[in-house]
């Protein structure tokens, strides 16, 4: 019996011993949902349940959260009410609710979550929140491990191999890299592209220093067509994951809405986080917190973009750029964003206020032009003298009312060579959250 499935109160040392020694007996419960609604309404429906041998999720801090996300899922023991597992997430459905289309029509979106299989009956609760951190929809349902309609899957996993192995699976964060729009004859090209993604990711701090806490593998999934769909050009293809550009009519936004299709194809592979590489040179991508990263492998900016998008999907980092207030209501002025690299100053003390030197003004002045490639020599010199951490207005698609921690960062521009100190600290903390039994910054 793995330690996260027992109801006994045992010591942490014994728990860790059991966790490390019981990997073969662990199981994953995959819960499939449909989220639906419009700009004003959110509804959650249970679809079905699957069980898969093996558990690739975290084995520490199971009852805690590091980030709140735009939603949360929690499993409790049905008899005692004790919390067994918690996780947070964001979804394409919630992004779509901020679009013009959502004011005119109802739509549904697939969502898939991986949970440790409980030993006995458990209650699962899913909650969705709005940009005021208010719960707008929730669903509770009971899981019975003896339920004959929980379908076993994953007995015939696809071919896969490690590209980077930092340690044993039960002690590491498991990341899978998935091909999209690569034919069976292009798997060697995919492995080459996946290697570039791994090298780029592990060249950035804190991934570089903490790479022994990651296992990164690549899986072979062949598509019928050797490219991905570009609706703007009338180009539709038949691919393994049915991805396409122009998500929500945003030309560069590349996603897949077929999450069940994605997870079905990965069943039996040890994974917790997903990076999808698209076989195209069209610029674009997307990253959804605790869901997946999807980016284009043959664009000139591939290497920095895959790291940027993984900052979203793994680190929960927000975009730090803005579009002349195109999304002026994206963040609420009375609510502190859950993303660790943005603040509305509602609760700045919980963010990076402790990192700003005493002699740095708050807010911190910035040059007129932004980003850097628009600056003249005098402005570049001014930027070079800016403090490494401050309070710079503009971020999260809004030029006013939202602040970021550094003038430039991997989450701000593709030209910046690294994550800023604020983002680095947050990503380091989330890596520790996944791999260390006691961390002082988690939310109880």
Coordinates of C-alpha atoms in Angstrom, one line a residue, residues 107-432:
X107 CA -19.6 25.7 -25.5
X108 CA -18.1 22.6 -23.8
X109 CA -14.5 21.7 -23.2
X110 CA -12.8 18.4 -22.2
X111 CA -10.7 18.3 -19.1
X112 CA -8.7 15.4 -17.7
X113 CA -7.1 15.1 -14.2
X114 CA -4.8 12.4 -12.8
X115 CA -5.2 11.5 -9.1
X116 CA -3.7 8.8 -6.9
X117 CA -6.1 5.8 -6.8
X118 CA -7.7 5.7 -3.3
X119 CA -7.8 2.5 -1.2
X120 CA -11.4 3.0 -0.1
X121 CA -14.3 5.2 -1.1
X122 CA -13.3 8.8 -1.6
X123 CA -15.0 12.1 -2.5
X124 CA -13.6 14.2 -5.3
X125 CA -14.6 17.9 -5.5
X126 CA -13.8 20.1 -8.5
X127 CA -14.0 23.9 -8.2
X128 CA -13.7 26.7 -10.8
X129 CA -13.0 30.2 -9.8
X130 CA -13.3 33.6 -11.5
X131 CA -10.8 36.5 -11.6
X132 CA -12.0 37.6 -8.2
X133 CA -11.1 34.2 -6.8
X134 CA -14.8 33.5 -6.2
X135 CA -16.0 29.9 -6.7
X136 CA -18.4 30.0 -9.7
X137 CA -19.0 26.3 -10.1
X138 CA -18.3 23.0 -8.2
X139 CA -19.0 19.3 -8.4
X140 CA -18.7 16.6 -5.8
X141 CA -18.8 12.9 -6.6
X142 CA -17.8 9.7 -4.9
X143 CA -15.1 7.3 -6.1
X144 CA -15.5 3.6 -5.3
X145 CA -12.3 1.7 -6.1
X146 CA -14.5 -1.4 -6.5
X147 CA -16.7 0.3 -9.2
X148 CA -16.9 -2.1 -12.1
X149 CA -17.3 0.8 -14.5
X150 CA -13.9 2.2 -13.8
X151 CA -12.1 1.1 -17.0
X152 CA -8.6 -0.2 -16.9
X153 CA -6.4 1.3 -19.6
X154 CA -2.7 1.7 -20.5
X155 CA -1.8 -2.0 -20.9
X156 CA -0.4 -1.2 -24.4
X157 CA 1.5 2.1 -24.1
X158 CA 3.3 3.7 -27.1
X159 CA 7.0 3.3 -27.6
X160 CA 9.0 5.8 -25.5
X161 CA 12.5 6.5 -24.2
X162 CA 14.2 8.8 -21.8
X163 CA 16.0 11.9 -23.1
X164 CA 17.1 13.0 -19.6
X165 CA 17.0 10.9 -16.5
X166 CA 17.8 12.7 -13.3
X167 CA 16.9 9.9 -10.9
X168 CA 14.4 7.2 -10.0
X169 CA 10.8 7.9 -11.1
X170 CA 9.3 8.0 -7.6
X171 CA 11.7 10.8 -6.7
X172 CA 11.6 12.9 -9.9
X173 CA 9.2 15.1 -11.8
X174 CA 8.1 13.2 -14.9
X175 CA 7.8 15.2 -18.1
X176 CA 6.7 13.7 -21.4
X177 CA 7.5 15.3 -24.8
X178 CA 4.8 14.4 -27.4
X179 CA 5.0 14.8 -31.2
X180 CA 2.1 16.5 -33.1
X181 CA 2.0 16.5 -36.9
X182 CA 5.0 14.1 -37.3
X183 CA 4.4 11.1 -39.6
X184 CA 5.8 7.7 -38.8
X185 CA 8.8 8.4 -41.1
X186 CA 9.6 11.6 -39.1
X187 CA 10.2 10.2 -35.7
X188 CA 13.9 10.8 -35.9
X189 CA 13.2 14.4 -36.7
X190 CA 10.9 14.5 -33.7
X191 CA 13.6 13.1 -31.4
X192 CA 16.0 15.7 -32.7
X193 CA 13.5 18.5 -32.0
X194 CA 12.7 17.0 -28.5
X195 CA 16.5 17.0 -27.7
X196 CA 16.6 20.7 -28.6
X197 CA 13.7 21.4 -26.3
X198 CA 15.3 19.5 -23.4
X199 CA 18.6 21.3 -23.9
X200 CA 16.9 24.7 -24.0
X201 CA 14.9 23.9 -20.8
X202 CA 17.9 22.6 -18.9
X203 CA 20.0 25.6 -19.9
X204 CA 17.7 27.9 -17.9
X205 CA 17.8 28.4 -14.2
X206 CA 16.5 26.9 -12.0
X207 CA 16.0 23.9 -14.2
X208 CA 19.8 23.8 -14.9
X209 CA 20.8 23.5 -11.3
X210 CA 17.9 21.2 -10.3
X211 CA 17.9 18.9 -13.4
X212 CA 18.6 15.9 -11.2
X213 CA 14.9 16.3 -10.0
X214 CA 13.5 15.7 -13.5
X215 CA 13.0 12.8 -15.8
X216 CA 12.1 13.8 -19.4
X217 CA 11.0 11.2 -21.9
X218 CA 9.8 11.3 -25.5
X219 CA 6.9 9.2 -26.8
X220 CA 6.3 8.1 -30.4
X221 CA 2.9 9.1 -31.7
X222 CA 2.6 9.2 -35.5
X223 CA 0.2 11.5 -37.4
X224 CA -1.3 10.8 -40.8
X225 CA -0.2 14.3 -42.0
X226 CA 3.2 15.9 -41.5
X227 CA 2.1 19.3 -40.2
X228 CA -0.6 20.9 -38.0
X229 CA -3.8 22.7 -38.9
X230 CA -3.6 26.5 -39.8
X231 CA -7.2 27.6 -40.2
X232 CA -6.1 31.1 -41.2
X233 CA -4.7 29.6 -44.4
X234 CA -7.5 27.1 -44.8
X235 CA -5.1 24.3 -44.1
X236 CA -6.6 21.4 -42.0
X237 CA -4.6 18.3 -41.3
X238 CA -5.2 14.9 -39.6
X239 CA -2.9 14.7 -36.7
X240 CA -2.4 12.6 -33.5
X241 CA -3.8 15.3 -31.2
X242 CA -6.1 17.3 -33.5
X243 CA -4.4 20.6 -32.6
X244 CA -4.8 23.9 -34.6
X245 CA -3.8 27.5 -34.6
X246 CA -6.3 30.3 -34.3
X247 CA -7.6 29.1 -30.9
X248 CA -10.3 31.6 -29.9
X249 CA -9.5 33.3 -33.3
X250 CA -6.1 34.4 -32.1
X251 CA -3.8 33.5 -35.0
X252 CA -0.7 32.5 -33.0
X253 CA -2.6 30.5 -30.3
X254 CA -1.9 26.8 -31.0
X255 CA -3.8 24.3 -28.8
X256 CA -5.6 21.0 -28.8
X257 CA -9.1 20.8 -27.4
X258 CA -9.0 17.0 -27.4
X259 CA -7.6 16.3 -24.0
X260 CA -9.1 12.8 -23.8
X261 CA -7.4 12.0 -27.1
X262 CA -4.1 13.2 -25.7
X263 CA -4.3 11.3 -22.4
X264 CA -5.6 8.2 -24.1
X265 CA -2.5 8.0 -26.3
X266 CA -0.2 8.5 -23.3
X267 CA -1.9 5.9 -21.1
X268 CA 0.7 3.6 -19.6
X269 CA 3.6 6.1 -20.0
X270 CA 5.0 7.6 -16.7
X271 CA 4.1 11.3 -17.0
X272 CA 2.8 14.2 -15.0
X273 CA 3.6 17.2 -17.2
X274 CA 3.3 17.4 -20.9
X275 CA 5.2 19.2 -23.7
X276 CA 3.8 18.9 -27.2
X277 CA 6.0 19.8 -30.2
X278 CA 4.2 20.8 -33.4
X279 CA 5.9 19.9 -36.7
X280 CA 5.6 23.4 -38.3
X281 CA 7.6 26.6 -38.8
X282 CA 4.5 28.8 -38.1
X283 CA 5.1 30.9 -35.0
X284 CA 2.9 30.2 -32.1
X285 CA 2.0 28.0 -29.1
X286 CA 0.3 27.9 -25.8
X287 CA 0.8 26.8 -22.2
X288 CA -2.0 26.0 -19.7
X289 CA -1.1 25.5 -16.0
X290 CA -1.0 21.8 -15.0
X291 CA -2.4 20.8 -18.4
X292 CA 0.2 21.0 -21.2
X293 CA 2.7 23.1 -23.2
X294 CA 2.3 23.2 -27.0
X295 CA 4.8 24.9 -29.2
X296 CA 6.1 24.9 -32.8
X297 CA 9.4 23.1 -33.3
X298 CA 10.7 24.6 -36.5
X299 CA 10.3 28.3 -36.0
X300 CA 13.5 30.3 -35.3
X301 CA 12.2 31.2 -31.8
X302 CA 11.5 27.5 -30.8
X303 CA 14.1 27.3 -28.1
X304 CA 13.1 30.3 -26.0
X305 CA 9.4 29.8 -26.7
X306 CA 9.2 26.2 -25.4
X307 CA 10.8 27.4 -22.1
X308 CA 8.3 30.4 -22.0
X309 CA 5.3 28.1 -22.5
X310 CA 6.7 25.5 -19.9
X311 CA 6.8 28.5 -17.5
X312 CA 3.1 28.6 -17.9
X313 CA 2.2 24.9 -17.8
X314 CA 4.6 23.8 -15.1
X315 CA 5.4 27.0 -13.2
X316 CA 2.1 28.7 -13.3
X317 CA 3.8 31.9 -14.5
X318 CA 1.8 34.6 -16.2
X319 CA 2.6 36.5 -19.4
X320 CA 4.4 39.7 -18.5
X321 CA 3.7 41.5 -21.8
X322 CA 0.6 43.5 -22.8
X323 CA -1.4 44.7 -25.8
X324 CA -2.4 48.3 -25.2
X325 CA -5.1 47.2 -22.7
X326 CA -6.8 44.8 -25.2
X327 CA -7.7 42.8 -22.1
X328 CA -8.3 45.6 -19.6
X329 CA -10.5 43.5 -17.4
X330 CA -8.4 40.3 -17.4
X331 CA -7.2 40.9 -13.8
X332 CA -9.4 42.4 -11.1
X333 CA -8.0 45.5 -9.3
X334 CA -9.4 44.3 -6.0
X335 CA -7.9 40.8 -6.2
X336 CA -4.3 39.6 -6.0
X337 CA -3.5 37.4 -9.0
X338 CA -2.7 33.8 -8.1
X339 CA 0.2 33.8 -10.6
X340 CA 3.5 34.4 -8.6
X341 CA 5.1 36.9 -11.1
X342 CA 2.2 39.5 -11.2
X343 CA 0.7 41.7 -8.5
X344 CA -2.1 44.2 -8.3
X345 CA -0.6 45.4 -5.0
X346 CA -3.6 44.0 -3.1
X347 CA -1.3 41.5 -1.3
X348 CA 2.1 42.4 -2.5
X349 CA 3.7 41.1 0.6
X350 CA 2.9 37.6 -0.5
X351 CA 4.8 38.1 -3.8
X352 CA 8.3 39.5 -4.3
X353 CA 8.2 42.6 -2.0
X354 CA 10.9 41.0 0.1
X355 CA 13.3 40.8 -2.9
X356 CA 13.3 44.5 -3.7
X357 CA 16.3 46.4 -2.3
X358 CA 15.5 49.2 0.1
X359 CA 17.0 51.9 -2.3
X360 CA 14.7 50.9 -5.2
X361 CA 11.6 53.0 -5.7
X362 CA 8.2 51.4 -5.9
X363 CA 6.8 51.6 -8.5
X364 CA 10.1 51.4 -10.5
X365 CA 10.4 53.8 -13.5
X366 CA 11.0 52.2 -16.9
X367 CA 12.1 53.6 -20.3
X368 CA 9.4 54.8 -22.6
X369 CA 9.8 52.2 -25.2
X370 CA 9.4 48.5 -24.5
X371 CA 10.5 45.9 -25.5
X372 CA 14.3 46.3 -25.8
X373 CA 14.6 45.9 -29.6
X374 CA 12.7 49.2 -30.0
X375 CA 15.1 51.2 -27.9
X376 CA 17.9 53.6 -28.9
X377 CA 21.4 53.4 -27.4
X378 CA 20.6 55.9 -24.6
X379 CA 17.6 53.9 -23.5
X380 CA 19.5 50.7 -23.6
X381 CA 22.0 52.2 -21.3
X382 CA 19.3 53.3 -19.0
X383 CA 17.9 49.7 -18.9
X384 CA 21.3 48.3 -18.0
X385 CA 21.2 50.4 -14.9
X386 CA 17.8 49.2 -13.7
X387 CA 17.8 47.0 -10.5
X388 CA 17.4 43.3 -11.0
X389 CA 14.1 43.3 -9.0
X390 CA 11.6 46.1 -8.7
X391 CA 8.0 46.9 -9.3
X392 CA 7.4 47.6 -13.0
X393 CA 3.9 48.5 -14.3
X394 CA 2.6 46.5 -17.2
X395 CA 1.9 42.8 -17.4
X396 CA -0.8 40.1 -17.8
X397 CA -1.9 41.8 -21.1
X398 CA -2.6 45.1 -19.2
X399 CA -0.5 48.2 -19.2
X400 CA -2.0 49.7 -16.1
X401 CA -2.9 48.3 -12.7
X402 CA -0.7 45.2 -12.9
X403 CA 3.0 45.0 -12.0
X404 CA 5.8 42.6 -12.8
X405 CA 9.1 42.0 -10.9
X406 CA 11.7 42.9 -13.6
X407 CA 12.0 45.0 -16.6
X408 CA 12.6 42.0 -18.8
X409 CA 12.2 38.3 -18.4
X410 CA 11.7 35.1 -20.4
X411 CA 8.0 35.6 -19.6
X412 CA 8.2 39.1 -21.1
X413 CA 10.1 38.8 -24.3
X414 CA 11.8 36.1 -26.4
X415 CA 15.0 38.2 -26.5
X416 CA 15.6 38.0 -22.8
X417 CA 18.1 35.1 -22.2
X418 CA 16.6 33.9 -18.8
X419 CA 13.9 34.0 -16.3
X420 CA 14.0 37.1 -14.0
X421 CA 14.8 36.5 -10.3
X422 CA 11.2 36.6 -9.3
X423 CA 10.2 33.9 -11.8
X424 CA 13.3 31.8 -11.0
X425 CA 12.5 31.8 -7.3
X426 CA 9.0 30.8 -7.9
X427 CA 9.9 27.9 -10.3
X428 CA 12.6 26.7 -7.8
X429 CA 9.9 26.7 -5.1
X430 CA 7.5 24.6 -7.2
X431 CA 10.3 22.1 -8.0
X432 CA 10.9 21.8 -4.3

